[in-house]
Amino acid sequence: MSNTAELLKGAAELFPDEVVTQAHVRHLDLPLGAGSFALITLDNGLDHTKPTTFGPQSLANLDAALDQVEAEAAAGKIIGVGVTGKPFIFAVGADLKGVELLKRHEDAVAIGKGGHDVFKRLSALAVPSFAYYNGAAMGGGVEVGLHCSYRTVSKAIPAFSLPEVFLGLVPGWGGCALLPNLIGADRAISVVIENSLSQNRQLKGKQVFELGIADAIFEGADFLEQSLLWTASVLKGGTEVVRQEIDRGEAWDQAVERGRAIADSKVHGAAPAAYRALDIIAAAKNGDLRQGFEAETQALADLIMGGELRSGIYAFNLVQKRAKRPAGAPDRSLARPVTKVGVVGAGLMASQLALLFARRLEVPVVLTDIDQERIDKGVGYVHGEIDKLLAKGRINRDKANRLKAAVTGSLDKAAAFGDADFVIEAVFEEMGVKQQVFAEVEAVVPAHTILATNTSSLSVSEMASKLKHPERVVGFHFFNPVAILPLLEIVRGERTDDAALATAFGVAKKLKKTAVLVKDAPAFVVNRILTRFMGEIQNVIDEGTPVATAEKAVEPLGLPMSPLVLLELVGPAIGLHVSETLAASFPDRFKVSPNLAAVVKAGKRGFYVHDSGKPELDPEVVALLVQGDSVLTEEQVRDRVLDAVAQEIGIMLDEGVVAEAQDIDLCLITGAGWPFHLGGITPYLDRAGVSERAVGKRFLADGIASVPA
């Protein structure tokens, strides 16, 4: 048994539940009389909804297939070797379920080394090797192809990426060392660092070819056939593959610096993965692949044993699995069909909702408002956004015309909503206004119609309390921008029935949103936590800590933006309103900042001006601030803010606002863009010892989002 085989056998014993990928070898005669060819197909025997992955046994199967083709190549029986995947899937990398189980550094080293030892055999064959990226390829799936002599890609590929940094890893089976040596450091930085840290942005087939990762691109319908024809031509000398020359001078160093700037702007030094990947790419400038592979294995093992990766996998599982089975959602069979939607209001939020409902549900959507001018503006906004989608090629002319025809406006609520199955209000955030709107809507809609509110902080139960049928009212809280943030907080009022709730979850699924069931408690989940978080920062500023110190204090969390930039995005008036709602409910923990009130009263859009291209404190805002004389250090501010957040989460869990801590994290990741390396927030609070300090216990059991004991 070879060293690699022993290594993988040991790793496989640690991971008994692996979904095993087979590596089937078949022989075929290439076109053009080029000769006999061995094609390896990676396939786990399941359909495309269960993508092919590489666990230890799967790597061992590929290793055995390479034993066979290596012998055939050495004996002159074959002229080349190809690797492809099952329909729609090439391979999507290492099996993360196995990574979670690893407890020792040496086991993590074995996984890194095992992948390298198997994959690099493709480049050492006595004949050329070819990767045919026929479907989704990620992580190790991309990397197995990078070890081949040549690559083709299907135009139909929907997703191609090296997402490791996003999760808290590095591309550890050749990605950091091979990719910059294939396409240049700058392009490699875009794939490994920039795309990963931009919410795991995926490449399409055309981009894979344009970047130079693939040498040829073919239509999806006859992709393998065309790839084999091209292969034959390459082997016979009819097609010459020309690749760009790699600049190993100053351009390489500049690319790495650009990568560091991207990492700093996204994670502020808070997560190590991006920096480890950049170090390997920087060292790959000399083209020494052996040294690069060793560095990848070490980085991979170190990161596997670190808390950020465990948090990243935890977050990934929340978004991929828990999000699809919302805790506490009623039986789907109770959901009613929705064939027409009404939207009360025609402002920006209402218009965004109208566009989303029209695009995803493909049913008529009618907007109403208090005058025709507002309605026309709202419908005009939706039509304008549809035109933009058409111009970008996201939809065709026929689809654009149908969507425009589906979105209309009316001053007459009875005419607009008389046959609507689902009506959502997005009007001014004031209880009296919302109660009046619902009373007017209830008077004209059928008995089965669901009434939804997009309130961000008000009580759904109180809003429904004066209606004849409060059981059909449900909270349906979106996050801005609606098209980008996936979270939808679905709020069950005191009298909301299961049919209304099931319908809300059914609609959320069609809208492709991540729905989380939330108790009717002030500001629900995201806004309550963010208000406590930002409120504590506002408190320390009011007490005397300089604004810059307060902002810098939370940089080590690596949040998508600083608290006061977030306040600007939300709008100080909305921030003030939510803090007033929460202060009225929980005066012992939430305060209304007089400085924030002064900023809103002065009509300021935030604390900063952006004249120089980067945010600088607005001197007019500075003049408004009235501060005390208590000045805290960054560390003191950070402790105080994190203690407040942990305390609030503990109270929310005790109150049953959501089912578990996992739902808090899912909400923060999908509704506020909080990073995967924090796991949302509770794994970080556990890891940093904040949970025990503030609440007296960890939020998550040992081994969840952490290395098992």
XYZ file of C-alpha atoms in Angstrom:
709
model
C 0.000 0.000 0.000
C 1.415 3.422 -0.972
C 2.013 6.177 1.558
C -0.919 8.176 0.152
C -3.257 5.167 0.347
C -2.310 4.604 4.012
C -2.828 8.283 4.765
C -6.291 8.260 3.171
C -7.284 4.966 4.807
C -6.535 6.508 8.218
C -8.512 9.641 7.366
C -11.460 7.578 6.074
C -11.722 5.821 9.446
C -12.322 9.224 11.067
C -15.190 9.890 8.663
C -17.468 6.825 8.431
C -20.493 8.686 6.959
C -18.755 10.069 3.865
C -20.872 10.258 0.693
C -18.337 8.461 -1.453
C -17.430 9.606 -4.967
C -16.425 6.906 -7.438
C -13.861 7.537 -10.184
C -15.057 5.429 -13.135
C -12.493 4.782 -15.893
C -13.679 4.079 -19.425
C -11.710 3.891 -22.641
C -12.683 5.422 -25.945
C -11.164 6.057 -29.335
C -10.683 9.775 -29.887
C -11.935 11.390 -33.118
C -9.502 12.185 -35.976
C -7.821 8.817 -35.392
C -5.904 10.379 -32.491
C -5.766 7.149 -30.473
C -7.084 5.449 -27.336
C -8.035 7.728 -24.425
C -8.943 7.092 -20.761
C -11.829 9.163 -19.351
C -12.316 9.341 -15.566
C -15.848 10.327 -14.479
C -16.351 11.581 -10.907
C -19.770 10.453 -9.680
C -21.281 9.839 -6.218
C -24.233 7.939 -7.707
C -26.760 10.601 -6.652
C -28.549 13.209 -8.776
C -27.363 16.804 -9.261
C -29.040 17.973 -6.034
C -26.326 16.030 -4.119
C -23.104 17.414 -5.588
C -19.964 15.293 -5.846
C -17.392 15.937 -3.087
C -13.947 14.693 -2.062
C -13.704 12.974 1.288
C -10.844 10.567 2.140
C -12.445 7.495 0.513
C -13.340 9.523 -2.587
C -9.702 10.671 -2.910
C -8.610 7.042 -2.476
C -10.936 6.023 -5.350
C -9.420 8.691 -7.623
C -5.954 7.524 -6.514
C -6.810 3.937 -7.561
C -8.129 5.141 -10.948
C -4.850 7.034 -11.447
C -2.903 3.827 -10.623
C -4.682 2.219 -13.566
C -4.257 5.022 -16.118
C -0.668 5.708 -15.030
C 0.239 2.085 -15.849
C -1.623 2.301 -19.183
C 0.125 5.569 -20.069
C 3.555 4.151 -19.172
C 2.847 1.094 -21.355
C 1.849 3.292 -24.322
C -1.746 1.961 -24.302
C -3.371 5.411 -24.087
C -2.549 8.783 -25.600
C -4.178 10.939 -22.896
C -6.373 11.053 -19.769
C -9.497 13.167 -19.147
C -11.465 13.984 -15.989
C -15.136 15.014 -16.033
C -18.197 14.900 -13.773
C -21.753 13.567 -13.659
C -24.528 15.620 -15.343
C -24.592 19.285 -14.147
C -21.798 18.718 -11.576
C -18.036 18.483 -12.057
C -17.111 18.400 -8.330
C -17.603 20.860 -5.480
C -14.541 20.250 -3.338
C -13.725 18.783 0.040
C -16.522 17.246 2.084
C -16.980 19.804 4.877
C -18.899 17.332 7.070
C -15.644 15.423 7.436
C -13.635 18.559 8.209
C -15.974 19.319 11.137
C -15.123 15.964 12.735
C -11.355 16.490 12.809
C -9.935 16.961 16.311
C -6.147 16.791 15.774
C -3.736 18.910 13.746
C -2.047 15.813 12.265
C -5.406 14.541 10.925
C -5.935 17.908 9.235
C -2.414 17.684 7.719
C -3.330 14.226 6.348
C -6.359 15.677 4.512
C -4.254 18.452 2.977
C -1.413 16.160 2.011
C -3.757 13.437 0.727
C -5.457 15.825 -1.704
C -2.130 17.114 -2.997
C -0.629 13.646 -3.386
C -3.579 12.418 -5.464
C -4.188 15.514 -7.584
C -0.557 16.139 -8.527
C -0.390 12.679 -10.108
C -2.443 14.147 -12.987
C 0.424 16.455 -13.949
C 3.018 13.675 -13.585
C 1.432 11.236 -16.063
C 3.451 10.122 -19.087
C 0.647 11.528 -21.304
C -1.221 14.874 -21.303
C -4.200 15.209 -18.939
C -7.413 17.136 -19.598
C -10.119 18.483 -17.261
C -13.588 18.917 -18.758
C -15.509 21.300 -16.460
C -18.980 20.147 -17.509
C -20.918 21.536 -14.524
C -20.633 23.236 -11.137
C -17.023 23.270 -9.930
C -15.890 24.664 -6.586
C -12.868 24.389 -4.325
C -11.186 21.016 -4.779
C -13.307 20.488 -7.895
C -11.619 23.481 -9.519
C -8.229 22.427 -8.141
C -8.249 18.869 -9.538
C -8.584 20.494 -12.974
C -5.734 22.947 -12.308
C -3.359 19.971 -11.981
C -4.227 18.855 -15.540
C -2.296 19.873 -18.658
C -5.375 21.389 -20.350
C -8.920 22.447 -19.426
C -12.205 23.021 -21.259
C -15.329 24.626 -19.762
C -19.034 24.474 -20.562
C -20.842 27.733 -21.373
C -23.720 26.378 -19.272
C -21.781 26.261 -15.960
C -23.763 28.297 -13.393
C -21.166 28.264 -10.606
C -17.378 28.040 -10.583
C -15.346 29.300 -7.626
C -12.647 28.880 -5.033
C -14.848 29.766 -2.019
C -12.456 28.635 0.730
C -11.525 32.088 2.048
C -15.239 32.884 2.411
C -15.542 29.887 4.744
C -12.314 30.507 6.648
C -9.956 28.193 4.697
C -7.444 28.580 1.867
C -7.618 26.769 -1.482
C -5.418 24.005 -0.089
C -5.075 21.443 -2.876
C -3.185 23.585 -5.369
C -5.415 26.634 -5.823
C -3.101 29.215 -4.212
C 0.062 27.907 -5.899
C -1.230 26.829 -9.328
C -3.802 29.488 -10.225
C -1.487 32.549 -10.160
C 1.064 30.553 -12.158
C -1.623 29.821 -14.748
C -3.458 33.164 -15.099
C -1.237 35.664 -13.260
C -1.384 36.926 -9.702
C -3.911 39.712 -10.252
C -6.569 37.504 -11.816
C -5.914 34.826 -9.201
C -6.442 37.412 -6.438
C -9.834 38.247 -7.990
C -10.906 34.589 -7.862
C -9.363 33.529 -4.527
C -9.778 36.713 -2.458
C -12.107 39.272 -4.043
C -14.903 36.938 -5.223
C -14.735 34.887 -2.021
C -15.038 37.933 0.220
C -17.832 39.385 -1.934
C -20.457 37.017 -0.496
C -18.901 34.066 -2.360
C -19.426 35.453 -5.869
C -19.517 32.740 -8.556
C -18.043 32.717 -12.065
C -19.966 31.551 -15.141
C -18.378 29.431 -17.881
C -17.653 32.417 -20.140
C -15.728 34.190 -17.339
C -13.720 31.023 -16.592
C -12.594 30.997 -20.222
C -11.938 34.744 -20.396
C -9.780 34.600 -17.251
C -7.623 31.962 -18.928
C -8.486 29.181 -16.468
C -9.914 27.120 -19.355
C -8.217 26.786 -22.748
C -11.464 26.267 -24.682
C -15.207 26.782 -24.166
C -18.104 24.827 -25.696
C -21.915 24.790 -25.565
C -23.464 22.712 -22.809
C -25.578 20.507 -25.120
C -22.670 18.618 -26.734
C -19.918 19.743 -24.373
C -18.123 16.423 -23.872
C -18.285 15.548 -27.574
C -16.779 18.925 -28.558
C -14.175 18.696 -25.780
C -13.019 15.288 -27.039
C -12.821 16.579 -30.627
C -10.717 19.524 -29.390
C -8.572 17.119 -27.327
C -7.891 15.011 -30.413
C -6.888 18.128 -32.340
C -4.520 19.238 -29.548
C -2.903 15.802 -29.347
C -2.476 15.598 -33.132
C -0.945 19.067 -33.279
C -3.832 20.643 -35.187
C -4.706 22.997 -32.310
C -2.015 24.923 -30.476
C -2.862 26.157 -26.971
C -1.339 29.583 -26.365
C -1.432 31.014 -22.853
C -0.556 34.507 -21.693
C 2.893 35.123 -20.304
C 2.909 35.564 -16.531
C 4.375 38.817 -15.206
C 6.553 37.777 -12.260
C 7.854 41.279 -11.622
C 6.327 44.246 -9.861
C 2.817 43.387 -11.147
C 2.805 40.251 -8.955
C 3.665 42.242 -5.821
C 1.077 44.917 -6.691
C -1.587 42.213 -7.093
C -0.808 40.819 -3.635
C -1.012 44.345 -2.175
C -4.408 44.793 -3.876
C -5.476 41.510 -2.245
C -4.361 42.764 1.177
C -6.335 45.985 0.695
C -9.448 43.940 -0.219
C -8.984 41.681 2.825
C -8.462 44.689 5.105
C -11.611 46.379 3.800
C -13.720 43.224 4.201
C -12.450 41.569 7.398
C -10.133 44.221 8.948
C -7.585 41.599 9.968
C -10.271 39.773 11.978
C -10.104 36.453 10.091
C -6.798 34.821 9.123
C -7.760 32.863 5.980
C -7.420 35.642 3.380
C -4.001 36.654 4.725
C -2.718 33.053 4.734
C -3.883 32.649 1.111
C -2.146 35.921 0.143
C 1.111 34.808 1.762
C 1.068 31.604 -0.331
C 0.242 33.520 -3.534
C 3.059 35.992 -2.779
C 5.527 33.116 -2.336
C 4.272 31.389 -5.526
C 5.974 34.142 -7.566
C 9.084 31.955 -7.913
C 7.044 29.133 -9.481
C 8.201 26.554 -6.899
C 5.086 24.380 -6.724
C 6.464 21.881 -4.197
C 7.074 24.678 -1.713
C 3.614 26.134 -2.526
C 1.855 22.820 -1.903
C 3.605 22.381 1.454
C 2.566 25.902 2.484
C -1.038 25.137 1.462
C -1.089 21.941 3.539
C 0.213 23.754 6.625
C -2.222 26.665 6.236
C -5.095 24.244 5.665
C -4.284 22.259 8.813
C -3.815 25.382 10.956
C -7.113 26.868 9.781
C -9.045 23.593 10.153
C -8.067 23.625 13.819
C -9.105 27.276 14.258
C -12.400 28.741 15.423
C -13.009 30.902 12.326
C -13.303 27.900 10.008
C -15.595 26.044 12.427
C -17.735 29.187 12.573
C -17.613 29.422 8.780
C -18.819 25.832 8.319
C -21.508 26.398 10.960
C -22.666 29.534 9.124
C -22.577 27.727 5.778
C -24.747 24.927 7.199
C -27.213 27.456 8.621
C -27.619 29.160 5.239
C -27.664 25.946 3.195
C -29.656 23.643 5.490
C -31.444 25.313 8.394
C -32.699 28.075 6.099
C -34.489 25.455 3.989
C -36.313 23.962 6.992
C -37.401 26.913 9.142
C -37.788 25.997 12.826
C -41.417 26.171 13.981
C -42.998 26.655 10.532
C -46.460 25.024 10.239
C -47.257 22.175 7.867
C -46.873 23.313 4.236
C -50.174 21.690 3.278
C -52.036 24.449 5.203
C -50.718 27.170 2.855
C -53.259 28.860 0.573
C -52.577 29.632 -3.087
C -51.570 33.228 -3.919
C -52.706 34.344 -7.384
C -52.732 38.119 -6.864
C -50.796 40.438 -4.521
C -51.677 43.890 -3.232
C -49.132 46.410 -1.923
C -50.309 49.328 0.212
C -47.944 52.226 -0.385
C -45.909 53.145 -3.436
C -42.714 54.507 -1.864
C -39.274 52.991 -2.413
C -39.756 49.993 -0.074
C -43.225 49.230 -1.451
C -41.943 49.501 -5.038
C -39.059 47.119 -4.298
C -41.568 44.650 -2.840
C -43.849 44.957 -5.886
C -40.929 44.161 -8.208
C -39.879 41.148 -6.126
C -43.422 39.696 -5.939
C -43.935 40.165 -9.686
C -40.608 38.564 -10.611
C -40.757 35.579 -8.263
C -44.486 34.796 -8.044
C -45.321 35.844 -11.623
C -48.801 37.010 -10.563
C -50.551 40.400 -10.882
C -49.350 42.979 -8.322
C -51.315 46.167 -7.587
C -49.946 49.193 -5.716
C -52.151 51.745 -3.960
C -51.323 55.058 -2.280
C -52.970 58.311 -1.209
C -52.661 60.081 -4.582
C -52.149 59.239 -8.251
C -48.784 60.969 -8.431
C -47.268 58.626 -5.825
C -48.796 55.583 -7.508
C -47.402 56.629 -10.900
C -43.971 57.160 -9.360
C -44.039 53.721 -7.696
C -45.194 51.863 -10.823
C -42.688 53.903 -12.856
C -39.877 52.790 -10.547
C -40.817 49.113 -11.010
C -41.027 49.464 -14.800
C -37.653 51.252 -14.811
C -36.030 48.412 -12.844
C -37.508 45.871 -15.285
C -35.964 47.862 -18.170
C -32.584 47.677 -16.401
C -32.900 43.877 -16.099
C -33.697 43.725 -19.827
C -30.703 45.939 -20.718
C -28.390 43.675 -18.683
C -29.724 40.583 -20.467
C -31.133 39.140 -17.218
C -34.595 38.791 -18.807
C -35.810 38.806 -22.428
C -38.200 41.272 -24.063
C -41.215 38.966 -23.689
C -40.567 38.497 -19.943
C -40.073 42.259 -19.508
C -43.408 43.008 -21.184
C -45.215 40.420 -19.058
C -43.685 41.759 -15.820
C -44.598 45.351 -16.688
C -48.149 44.316 -17.497
C -48.351 42.487 -14.151
C -47.495 45.568 -12.035
C -50.207 48.235 -11.973
C -51.510 50.922 -9.621
C -54.932 52.045 -8.421
C -56.351 54.693 -6.082
C -59.360 52.468 -5.402
C -58.499 49.835 -2.772
C -61.735 47.913 -3.370
C -60.988 47.557 -7.084
C -57.317 46.828 -6.440
C -57.639 44.262 -3.650
C -61.120 42.768 -4.173
C -59.611 39.553 -5.515
C -56.169 39.653 -3.878
C -54.964 36.648 -1.856
C -52.080 38.428 -0.130
C -51.865 42.126 0.743
C -48.738 43.653 2.296
C -48.495 47.150 3.719
C -45.321 49.238 3.526
C -46.548 52.591 4.809
C -45.234 55.013 7.451
C -43.927 53.254 10.608
C -46.637 54.511 12.961
C -49.141 52.253 14.722
C -52.233 54.415 14.113
C -51.480 54.698 10.384
C -50.959 50.955 10.006
C -54.130 50.082 11.967
C -56.157 52.423 9.756
C -54.668 50.899 6.580
C -55.510 47.368 7.736
C -59.076 48.401 8.660
C -59.560 49.838 5.150
C -58.055 46.745 3.498
C -60.061 44.280 5.618
C -63.271 45.966 4.494
C -62.617 45.179 0.799
C -60.690 41.887 0.638
C -62.074 38.325 0.550
C -62.261 36.296 3.778
C -59.197 34.175 2.906
C -56.796 37.067 2.172
C -53.609 37.207 4.226
C -52.749 40.665 5.570
C -48.986 41.138 5.948
C -47.067 44.003 7.506
C -43.513 44.997 6.660
C -43.096 46.702 10.042
C -39.541 46.759 11.343
C -40.334 47.178 15.050
C -44.039 47.578 15.860
C -46.278 44.953 17.482
C -48.090 42.802 14.925
C -50.632 41.751 17.577
C -51.516 45.357 18.369
C -51.749 46.179 14.671
C -54.289 43.351 14.208
C -56.166 43.933 17.477
C -59.009 46.066 16.060
C -59.759 43.838 13.057
C -62.652 41.389 12.720
C -60.155 38.694 11.672
C -56.826 39.265 13.452
C -55.926 35.634 12.792
C -54.974 36.430 9.194
C -52.398 39.105 10.042
C -48.730 38.171 9.863
C -45.459 40.087 10.123
C -43.438 39.916 6.909
C -40.342 42.009 7.567
C -37.918 42.465 4.656
C -34.462 44.010 4.803
C -33.181 46.793 2.614
C -32.067 46.444 -0.183
C -34.850 43.906 -0.748
C -33.269 42.381 -3.853
C -29.970 41.652 -2.079
C -30.536 40.736 1.587
C -32.134 37.257 1.811
C -33.707 37.443 5.281
C -37.438 37.613 5.853
C -38.536 37.743 9.510
C -41.966 36.104 9.641
C -43.758 37.251 12.779
C -46.543 35.319 14.424
C -48.954 37.635 16.220
C -50.843 36.463 19.306
C -53.829 35.435 17.176
C -52.180 34.578 13.832
C -53.459 31.176 12.705
C -51.496 28.331 11.125
C -53.003 28.850 7.665
C -51.851 32.490 7.536
C -48.418 31.502 8.806
C -48.078 28.566 6.386
C -49.089 30.823 3.487
C -46.480 33.388 4.556
C -43.771 30.695 4.597
C -44.958 29.385 1.208
C -44.744 32.880 -0.301
C -41.301 33.412 1.280
C -40.045 30.233 -0.375
C -41.277 31.354 -3.795
C -39.633 34.740 -3.192
C -36.383 32.771 -2.594
C -36.006 34.363 0.821
C -34.578 32.889 4.021
C -37.574 32.852 6.339
C -37.146 32.723 10.115
C -40.111 32.419 12.488
C -40.015 35.204 15.064
C -42.142 35.908 18.127
C -44.036 39.215 18.176
C -41.517 41.054 20.358
C -40.294 44.648 19.910
C -38.024 45.052 16.833
C -38.008 41.235 16.379
C -34.412 39.927 15.901
C -32.018 41.855 13.671
C -33.156 45.377 14.535
C -33.266 44.574 18.237
C -29.689 43.261 18.280
C -28.372 46.008 15.980
C -30.099 48.675 18.069
C -28.549 47.319 21.270
C -25.171 47.080 19.507
C -25.327 50.584 18.003
C -27.030 51.974 21.096
C -24.086 50.961 23.270
C -21.690 52.637 20.835
C -23.884 55.736 20.875
C -23.899 55.630 24.693
C -20.099 55.634 24.972
C -19.929 58.540 22.489
C -22.539 60.460 24.497
C -20.554 59.777 27.679
C -17.351 61.226 26.195
C -15.451 58.642 24.116
C -14.302 60.114 20.750
C -16.343 58.916 17.756
C -13.229 57.492 16.038
C -12.325 55.392 19.100
C -15.864 54.019 19.414
C -15.981 53.087 15.712
C -12.494 51.543 15.693
C -13.287 49.462 18.781
C -15.453 47.003 16.834
C -13.204 46.756 13.736
C -11.699 43.441 14.960
C -15.104 41.817 14.412
C -14.677 42.316 10.649
C -18.260 43.549 10.172
C -19.350 44.616 6.661
C -19.399 48.282 7.698
C -18.793 50.427 10.766
C -21.768 51.144 13.084
C -22.163 54.795 12.063
C -21.870 53.998 8.337
C -24.624 51.413 8.921
C -26.695 54.091 10.662
C -26.307 56.240 7.545
C -27.512 53.352 5.357
C -30.520 52.636 7.590
C -31.223 56.352 8.032
C -30.778 58.151 11.389
C -34.545 58.833 11.621
C -35.371 55.115 11.335
C -32.578 54.276 13.802
C -33.991 56.826 16.233
C -37.545 55.496 15.790
C -36.488 51.887 16.498
C -34.487 52.985 19.566
C -37.574 54.892 20.829
C -39.733 51.765 20.355
C -37.241 49.627 22.255
C -36.617 52.226 24.978
C -40.373 52.332 25.603
C -40.436 48.522 25.990
C -37.114 47.960 27.768
C -36.064 51.260 29.398
C -33.474 49.532 31.583
C -31.393 48.459 28.527
C -32.260 50.834 25.683
C -31.812 54.611 25.736
C -32.717 57.290 23.244
C -29.505 59.185 22.476
C -29.956 62.973 22.696
C -27.103 63.342 20.207
C -28.808 61.053 17.688
C -32.067 62.976 18.213
C -30.166 66.227 17.518
C -28.662 64.772 14.305
C -32.156 63.760 13.113
C -33.655 67.133 14.091
C -30.936 68.910 12.076
C -31.945 66.848 9.032
C -28.547 65.170 8.775
C -28.282 61.925 6.799
C -25.483 60.617 9.005
C -22.365 61.425 11.015
C -20.075 61.543 7.993
C -19.477 63.523 4.815
C -17.966 61.743 1.821
C -16.552 64.683 -0.130
C -13.007 63.280 -0.274
C -14.194 59.818 -1.335
C -13.749 58.372 2.150
C -15.961 59.058 5.171
C -14.923 61.990 7.377
C -16.807 63.304 10.406
C -19.208 66.058 9.382
C -18.092 69.259 11.212
C -21.760 70.323 11.514
C -22.535 67.042 13.301
C -19.475 67.446 15.544
C -20.817 70.876 16.507
C -24.132 69.286 17.533
C -22.585 66.643 19.806
C -22.842 67.170 23.544
C -20.467 64.739 25.292
C -19.599 63.906 28.884
C -16.059 63.452 30.190
C -15.891 59.644 30.494
C -13.354 58.458 27.876
C -12.973 54.712 27.280
C -10.239 52.810 25.440
C -11.032 50.743 22.326
C -10.824 47.549 24.384
C -13.198 48.909 27.040
C -15.679 49.985 24.362
C -15.479 46.589 22.660
C -16.059 44.696 25.922
C -19.013 46.872 26.779
C -20.610 46.541 23.349
C -20.122 42.762 23.164
C -21.389 42.255 26.713
C -24.525 44.220 25.799
C -25.094 42.143 22.639
C -24.566 38.863 24.526
C -26.927 39.968 27.292
C -29.628 40.905 24.766
C -29.296 37.601 22.898
C -29.566 35.727 26.215
C -32.769 37.602 27.086
C -34.228 37.019 23.608
C -33.581 33.286 23.859
C -35.144 33.196 27.343
C -38.173 35.042 25.943
C -38.461 32.566 23.046
C -38.149 35.268 20.369
C -36.662 32.503 18.162
C -36.329 28.745 18.648
C -32.551 28.610 19.166
C -29.306 30.589 19.064
C -28.819 29.211 15.522
C -31.788 31.334 14.348
C -30.215 34.496 15.798
C -27.068 33.765 13.789
C -29.015 32.943 10.622
C -30.834 36.286 10.950
C -27.632 38.305 11.394
C -25.866 36.575 8.472
C -28.755 36.904 6.003
C -30.339 40.137 7.252
C -27.347 42.222 8.295
C -24.506 40.636 6.309
C -22.576 39.653 9.441
C -19.570 37.532 8.482
C -19.339 33.774 8.219
C -16.088 33.793 10.230
C -18.093 35.046 13.234
C -20.714 32.378 12.546
C -23.211 35.235 12.801
C -22.303 36.210 16.372
C -22.917 33.536 19.033
C -19.908 31.309 18.109
C -17.669 34.372 18.367
C -19.151 35.372 21.738
C -18.582 31.804 22.971
C -15.018 31.679 21.588
C -14.051 35.053 23.061
C -15.438 34.161 26.509
C -18.051 36.954 26.304
C -21.067 34.610 26.655
C -19.889 33.226 29.985
C -18.910 36.693 31.232
C -22.230 38.334 30.276
C -24.747 35.477 30.479
C -22.986 32.876 32.617
C -22.962 30.140 29.951
C -22.128 29.397 26.309
C -24.853 29.838 23.682
C -23.839 26.727 21.715
C -22.853 23.252 22.868
C -19.168 22.348 22.717
C -18.254 21.091 19.225
C -20.904 23.224 17.482
C -18.992 25.944 15.588
C -15.874 24.912 17.530
C -13.274 22.129 17.501
C -14.758 19.097 19.329
C -13.103 18.315 22.671
